[in-house]
Tab-separated table of C-alpha atoms in Angstrom:
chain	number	residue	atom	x	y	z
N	1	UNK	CA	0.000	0.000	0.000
N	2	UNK	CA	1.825	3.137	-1.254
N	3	UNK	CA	2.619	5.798	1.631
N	4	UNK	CA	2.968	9.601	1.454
N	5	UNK	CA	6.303	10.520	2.217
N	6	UNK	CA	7.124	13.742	4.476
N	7	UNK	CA	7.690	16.126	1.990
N	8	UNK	CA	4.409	15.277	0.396
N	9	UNK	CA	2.392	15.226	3.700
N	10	UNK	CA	4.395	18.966	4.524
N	11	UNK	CA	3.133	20.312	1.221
N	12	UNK	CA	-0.574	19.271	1.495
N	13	UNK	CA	-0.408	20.475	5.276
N	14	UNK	CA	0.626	23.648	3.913
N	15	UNK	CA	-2.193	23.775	1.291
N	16	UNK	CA	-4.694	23.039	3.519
N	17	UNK	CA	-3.706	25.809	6.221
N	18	UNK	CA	-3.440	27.967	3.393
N	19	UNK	CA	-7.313	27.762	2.244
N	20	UNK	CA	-8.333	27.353	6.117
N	21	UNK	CA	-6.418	31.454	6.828
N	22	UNK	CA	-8.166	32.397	3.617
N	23	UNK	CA	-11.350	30.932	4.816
N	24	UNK	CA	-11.273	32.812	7.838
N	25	UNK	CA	-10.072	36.119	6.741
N	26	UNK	CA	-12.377	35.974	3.776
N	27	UNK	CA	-15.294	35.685	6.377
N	28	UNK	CA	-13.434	38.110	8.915
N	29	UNK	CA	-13.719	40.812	5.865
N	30	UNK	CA	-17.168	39.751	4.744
N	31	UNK	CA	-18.785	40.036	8.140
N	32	UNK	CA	-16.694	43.291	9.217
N	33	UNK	CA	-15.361	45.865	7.123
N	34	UNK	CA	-17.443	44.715	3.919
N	35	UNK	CA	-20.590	44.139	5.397
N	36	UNK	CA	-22.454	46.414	3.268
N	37	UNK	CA	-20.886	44.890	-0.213
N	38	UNK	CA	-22.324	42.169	-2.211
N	39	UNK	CA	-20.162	39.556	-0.924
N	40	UNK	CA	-21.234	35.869	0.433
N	41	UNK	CA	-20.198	34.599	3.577
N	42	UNK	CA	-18.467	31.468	4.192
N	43	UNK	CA	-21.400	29.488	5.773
N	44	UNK	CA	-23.393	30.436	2.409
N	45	UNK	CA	-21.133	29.234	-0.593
N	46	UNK	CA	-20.815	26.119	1.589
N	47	UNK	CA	-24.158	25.843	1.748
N	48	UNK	CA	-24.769	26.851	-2.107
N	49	UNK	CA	-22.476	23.689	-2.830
N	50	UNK	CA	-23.843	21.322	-1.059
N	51	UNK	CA	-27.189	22.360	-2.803
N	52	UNK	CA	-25.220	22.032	-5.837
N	53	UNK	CA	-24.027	18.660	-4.893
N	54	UNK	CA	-27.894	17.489	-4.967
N	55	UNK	CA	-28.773	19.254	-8.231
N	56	UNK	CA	-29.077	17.341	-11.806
N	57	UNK	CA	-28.533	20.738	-13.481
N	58	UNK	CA	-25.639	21.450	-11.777
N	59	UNK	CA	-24.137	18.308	-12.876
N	60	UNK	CA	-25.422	18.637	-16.209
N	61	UNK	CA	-23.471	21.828	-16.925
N	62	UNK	CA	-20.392	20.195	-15.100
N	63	UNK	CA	-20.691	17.398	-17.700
N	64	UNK	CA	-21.201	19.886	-20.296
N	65	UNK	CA	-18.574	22.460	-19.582
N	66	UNK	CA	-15.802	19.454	-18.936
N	67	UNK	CA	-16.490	17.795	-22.104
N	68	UNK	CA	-16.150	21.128	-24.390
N	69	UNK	CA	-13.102	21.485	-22.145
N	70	UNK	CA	-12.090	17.618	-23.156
N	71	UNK	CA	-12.852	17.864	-26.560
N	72	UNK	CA	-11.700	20.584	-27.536
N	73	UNK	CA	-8.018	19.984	-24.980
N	74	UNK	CA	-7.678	16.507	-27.590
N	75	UNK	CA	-8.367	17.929	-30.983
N	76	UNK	CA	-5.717	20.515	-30.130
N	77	UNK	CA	-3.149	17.981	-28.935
N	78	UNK	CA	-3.410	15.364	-31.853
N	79	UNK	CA	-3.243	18.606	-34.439
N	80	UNK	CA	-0.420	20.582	-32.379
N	81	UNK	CA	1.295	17.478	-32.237
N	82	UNK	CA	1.059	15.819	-35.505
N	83	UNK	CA	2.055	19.513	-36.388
N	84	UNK	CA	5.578	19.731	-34.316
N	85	UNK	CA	6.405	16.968	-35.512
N	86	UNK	CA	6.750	17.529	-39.108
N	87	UNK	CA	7.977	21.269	-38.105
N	88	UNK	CA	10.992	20.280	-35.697
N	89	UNK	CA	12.201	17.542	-38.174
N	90	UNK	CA	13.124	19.879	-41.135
N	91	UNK	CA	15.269	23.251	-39.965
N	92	UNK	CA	13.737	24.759	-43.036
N	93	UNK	CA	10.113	24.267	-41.732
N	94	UNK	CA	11.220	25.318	-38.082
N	95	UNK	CA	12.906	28.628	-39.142
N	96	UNK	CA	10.325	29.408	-41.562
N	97	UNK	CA	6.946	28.479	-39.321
N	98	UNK	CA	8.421	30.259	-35.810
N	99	UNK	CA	7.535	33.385	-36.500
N	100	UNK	CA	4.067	32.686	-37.900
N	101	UNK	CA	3.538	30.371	-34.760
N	102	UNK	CA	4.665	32.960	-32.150
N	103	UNK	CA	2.731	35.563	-33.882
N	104	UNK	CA	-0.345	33.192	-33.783
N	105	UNK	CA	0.280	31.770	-30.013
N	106	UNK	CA	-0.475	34.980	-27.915
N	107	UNK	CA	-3.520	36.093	-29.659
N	108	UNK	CA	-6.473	35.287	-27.483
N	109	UNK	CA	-9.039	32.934	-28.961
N	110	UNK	CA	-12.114	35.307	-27.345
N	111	UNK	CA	-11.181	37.693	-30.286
N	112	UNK	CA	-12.358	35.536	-32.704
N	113	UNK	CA	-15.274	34.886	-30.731
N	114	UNK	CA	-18.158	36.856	-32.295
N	115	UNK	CA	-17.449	35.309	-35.611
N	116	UNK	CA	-17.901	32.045	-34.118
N	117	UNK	CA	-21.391	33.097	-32.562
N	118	UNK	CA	-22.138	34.245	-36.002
N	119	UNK	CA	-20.937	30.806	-37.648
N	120	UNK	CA	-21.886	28.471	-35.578
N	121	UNK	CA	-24.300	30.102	-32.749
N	122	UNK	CA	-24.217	30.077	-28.938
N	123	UNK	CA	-23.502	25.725	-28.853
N	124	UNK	CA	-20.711	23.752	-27.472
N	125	UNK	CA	-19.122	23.509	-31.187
N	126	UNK	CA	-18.336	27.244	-30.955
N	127	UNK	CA	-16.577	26.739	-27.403
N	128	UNK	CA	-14.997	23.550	-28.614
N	129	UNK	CA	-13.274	25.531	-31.629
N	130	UNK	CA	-12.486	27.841	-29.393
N	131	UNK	CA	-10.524	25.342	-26.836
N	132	UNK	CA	-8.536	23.800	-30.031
N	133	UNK	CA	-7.600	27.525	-31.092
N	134	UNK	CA	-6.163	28.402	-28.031
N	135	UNK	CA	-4.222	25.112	-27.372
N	136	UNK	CA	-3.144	24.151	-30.338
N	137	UNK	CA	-0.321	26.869	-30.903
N	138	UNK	CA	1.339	25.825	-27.117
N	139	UNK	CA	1.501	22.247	-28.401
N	140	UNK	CA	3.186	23.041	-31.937
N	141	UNK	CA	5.962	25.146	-30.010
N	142	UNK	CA	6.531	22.764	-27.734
N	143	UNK	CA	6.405	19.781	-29.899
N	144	UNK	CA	8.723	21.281	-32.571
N	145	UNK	CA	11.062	22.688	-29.973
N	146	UNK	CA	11.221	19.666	-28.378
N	147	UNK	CA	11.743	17.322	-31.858
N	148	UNK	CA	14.073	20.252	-32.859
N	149	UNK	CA	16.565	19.173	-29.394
N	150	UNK	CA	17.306	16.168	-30.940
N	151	UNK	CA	20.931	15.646	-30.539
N	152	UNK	CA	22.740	15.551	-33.927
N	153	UNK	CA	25.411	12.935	-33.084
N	154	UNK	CA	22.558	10.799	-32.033
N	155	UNK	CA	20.423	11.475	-35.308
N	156	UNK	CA	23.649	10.870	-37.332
N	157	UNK	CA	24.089	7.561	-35.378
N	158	UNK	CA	20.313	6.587	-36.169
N	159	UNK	CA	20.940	7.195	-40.145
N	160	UNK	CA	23.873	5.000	-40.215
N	161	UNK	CA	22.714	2.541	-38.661
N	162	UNK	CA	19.646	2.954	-41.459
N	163	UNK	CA	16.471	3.114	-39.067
N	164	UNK	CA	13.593	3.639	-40.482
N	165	UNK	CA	12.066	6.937	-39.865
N	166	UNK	CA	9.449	5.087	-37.403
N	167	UNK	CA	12.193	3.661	-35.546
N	168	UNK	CA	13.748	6.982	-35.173
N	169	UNK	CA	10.697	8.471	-33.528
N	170	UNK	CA	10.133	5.970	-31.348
N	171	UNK	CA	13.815	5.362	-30.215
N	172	UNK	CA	15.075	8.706	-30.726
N	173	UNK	CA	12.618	11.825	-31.264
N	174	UNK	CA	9.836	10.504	-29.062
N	175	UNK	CA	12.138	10.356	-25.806
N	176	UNK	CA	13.387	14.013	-26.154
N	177	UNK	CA	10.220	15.428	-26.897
N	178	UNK	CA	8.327	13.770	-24.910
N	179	UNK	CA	8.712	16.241	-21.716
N	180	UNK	CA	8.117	19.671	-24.186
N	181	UNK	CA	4.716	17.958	-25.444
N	182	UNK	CA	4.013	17.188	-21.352
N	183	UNK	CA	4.704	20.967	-20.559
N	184	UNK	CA	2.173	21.966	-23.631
N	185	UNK	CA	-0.369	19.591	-23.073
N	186	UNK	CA	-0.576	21.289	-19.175
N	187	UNK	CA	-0.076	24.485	-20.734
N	188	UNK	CA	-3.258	23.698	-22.980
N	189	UNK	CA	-4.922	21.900	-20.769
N	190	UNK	CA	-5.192	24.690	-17.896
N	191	UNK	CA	-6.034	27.095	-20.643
N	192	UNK	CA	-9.042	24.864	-21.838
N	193	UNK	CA	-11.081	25.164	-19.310
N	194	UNK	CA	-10.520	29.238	-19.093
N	195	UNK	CA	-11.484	29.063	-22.534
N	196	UNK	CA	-14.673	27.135	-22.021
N	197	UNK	CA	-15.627	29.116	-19.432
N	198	UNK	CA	-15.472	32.324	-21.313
N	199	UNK	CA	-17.357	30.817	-24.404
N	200	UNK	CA	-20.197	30.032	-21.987
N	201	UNK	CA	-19.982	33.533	-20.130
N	202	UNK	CA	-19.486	35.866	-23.521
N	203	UNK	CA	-20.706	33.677	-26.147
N	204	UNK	CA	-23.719	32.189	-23.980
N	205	UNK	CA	-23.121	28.809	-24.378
N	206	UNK	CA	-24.678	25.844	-22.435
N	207	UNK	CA	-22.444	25.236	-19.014
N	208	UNK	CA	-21.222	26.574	-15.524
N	209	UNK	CA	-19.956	29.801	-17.206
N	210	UNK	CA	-23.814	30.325	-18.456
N	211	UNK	CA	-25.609	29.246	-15.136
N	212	UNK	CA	-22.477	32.181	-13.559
N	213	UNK	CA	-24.138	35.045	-16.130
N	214	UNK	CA	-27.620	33.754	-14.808
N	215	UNK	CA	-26.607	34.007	-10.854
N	216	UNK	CA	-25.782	37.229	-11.476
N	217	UNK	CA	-28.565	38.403	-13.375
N	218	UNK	CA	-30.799	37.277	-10.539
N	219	UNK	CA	-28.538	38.643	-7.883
N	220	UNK	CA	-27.761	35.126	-6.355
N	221	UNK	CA	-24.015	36.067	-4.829
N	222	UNK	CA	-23.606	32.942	-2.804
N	223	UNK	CA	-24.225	31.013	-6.349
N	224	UNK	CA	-22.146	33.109	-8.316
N	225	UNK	CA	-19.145	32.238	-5.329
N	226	UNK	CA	-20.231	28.907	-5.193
N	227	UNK	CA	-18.987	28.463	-8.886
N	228	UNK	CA	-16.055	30.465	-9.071
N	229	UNK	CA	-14.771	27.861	-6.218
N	230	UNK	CA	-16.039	25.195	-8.420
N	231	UNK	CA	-14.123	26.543	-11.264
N	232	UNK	CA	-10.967	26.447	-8.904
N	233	UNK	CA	-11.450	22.965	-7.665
N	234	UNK	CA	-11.963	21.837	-11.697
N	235	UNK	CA	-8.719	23.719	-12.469
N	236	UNK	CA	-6.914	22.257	-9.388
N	237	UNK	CA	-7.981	18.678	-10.001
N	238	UNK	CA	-6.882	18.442	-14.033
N	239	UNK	CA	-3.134	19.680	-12.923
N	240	UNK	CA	-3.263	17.258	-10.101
N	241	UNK	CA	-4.231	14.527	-12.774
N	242	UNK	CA	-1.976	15.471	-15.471
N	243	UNK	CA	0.547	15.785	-13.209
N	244	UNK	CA	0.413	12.280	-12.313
N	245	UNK	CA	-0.179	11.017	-15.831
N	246	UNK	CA	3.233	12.888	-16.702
N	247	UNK	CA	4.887	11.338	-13.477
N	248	UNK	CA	3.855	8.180	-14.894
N	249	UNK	CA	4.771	8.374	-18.710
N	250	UNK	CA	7.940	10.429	-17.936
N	251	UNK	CA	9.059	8.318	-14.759
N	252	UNK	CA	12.329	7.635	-16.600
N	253	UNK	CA	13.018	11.654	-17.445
N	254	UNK	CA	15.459	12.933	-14.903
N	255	UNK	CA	13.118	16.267	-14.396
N	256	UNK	CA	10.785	13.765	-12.380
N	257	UNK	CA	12.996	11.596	-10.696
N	258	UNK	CA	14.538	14.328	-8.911
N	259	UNK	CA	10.570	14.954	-7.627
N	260	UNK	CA	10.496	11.519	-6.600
N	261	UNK	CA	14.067	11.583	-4.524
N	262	UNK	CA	12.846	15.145	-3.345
């Protein structure tokens, strides 16, 4: 049965007493010196979850929200993938694509947003196109950078001993850029569900950003904190999980074993 070692137990002991002061200095503020603003005490988001716990709606935009998030987050990584590939492995391609890419990469996919309401309405297609947008470009860069790394006296050493260009990837180009396609698949995947979340709250598609907008139409503040706490457990939870996942694929990578010794 697998144990938690000290340092692990020190840092959620640490994360815990972190959210328990903010707890109580979030209710310290609300009750005292912010009384008269439209904040929610602690005793009332608690209780807004729990009534979210029981409700099928709530769930239903969970479900709904998570798999725009999920489908979008995969389109992005077989496409910005596939797409490093090919990039990193020719020096013309890298050279000439790297400015395009970097150009492309900052520009934030809620720009493009009222097109996509235009094209393809308020639906989850619109926020799914949206999540591929803004991932995709993180998992190129990283993916080319990362094929682009490959040691030359190794590649040379792989062409004369005539491996096939599978065989290369696999032995050679998969193992170096493996950890740059972790870091942009975390980079993406973090940025996913931002990106859902605004395609619900500006473009007014089905999900928790939608049932936020309607909270605060109707003036329900312990909802509308009851959801942006739900949004931070969601975000919490996918890094927790694809940190694992990377732990797992990447145990060999010496990035990770010196977390494990740690």
């Amino acid at each position: 049965m697998p144990t938690l070692r000290p340092g692990s137990l020190r840092r959620y002991a640490v994360g815990a007493a972190s959210i328990g002061v903010t707890a109580l200095l979030w209710q310290w503020a609300v009750t005292g010196p912010l009384a008269d603003k439209p904040f929610a005490t602690v005793p009332e988001i608690l209780g807004r979850l729990r009534d979210f716990a029981g409700d099928p709606l709530f769930w239903s935009s969970l479900g709904e929200t998570f798999r725009v998030a999920a489908i979008g987050l995969v389109i992005s990584v077989v496409l910005g993938v596939a797409a490093g590939l090919l990039v990193g492995q020719s020096d013309l391609a890298y050279r000439s694509t790297r400015v395009l890419v970097e150009f492309l990469k900052p520009i934030p996919p809620i720009v493009i947003l009222p097109l996509l309401v235009l094209v393809l309405g308020p639906t989850g297609d619109m926020g799914i196109f949206l999540v591929a947008f803004g991932g995709v470009f993180p998992l190129i860069t990283q993916t080319a950078h990362g094929v682009h790394d490959v040691d030359p006296v190794a590649a040379e050493t792989a062409r004369s001993f005539r491996l096939t260009r599978w065989q290369r990837i696999r032995t050679l180009v998969a193992p170096t850029a493996l950890p740059f396609v972790a870091t942009g698949v975390r980079i993406s995947a973090s940025a996913a569900l931002v990106i859902a979340l605004v395609s619900e709250i500006i473009g007014g598609a089905p999900g928790l950003g939608k049932d936020l907008v309607l909270a605060q139409t109707t003036g329900d503040y312990p909802a509308i904190y009851a959801l942006v706490v739900t949004f931070g457990v969601l975000g919490v939870l996918i890094n927790a999980v694809l940190a694992a996942v990377e732990r797992r694929a990447l145990f060999w990578h010496s990035s990770v074993r010196s977390e494990v010794t740690a």
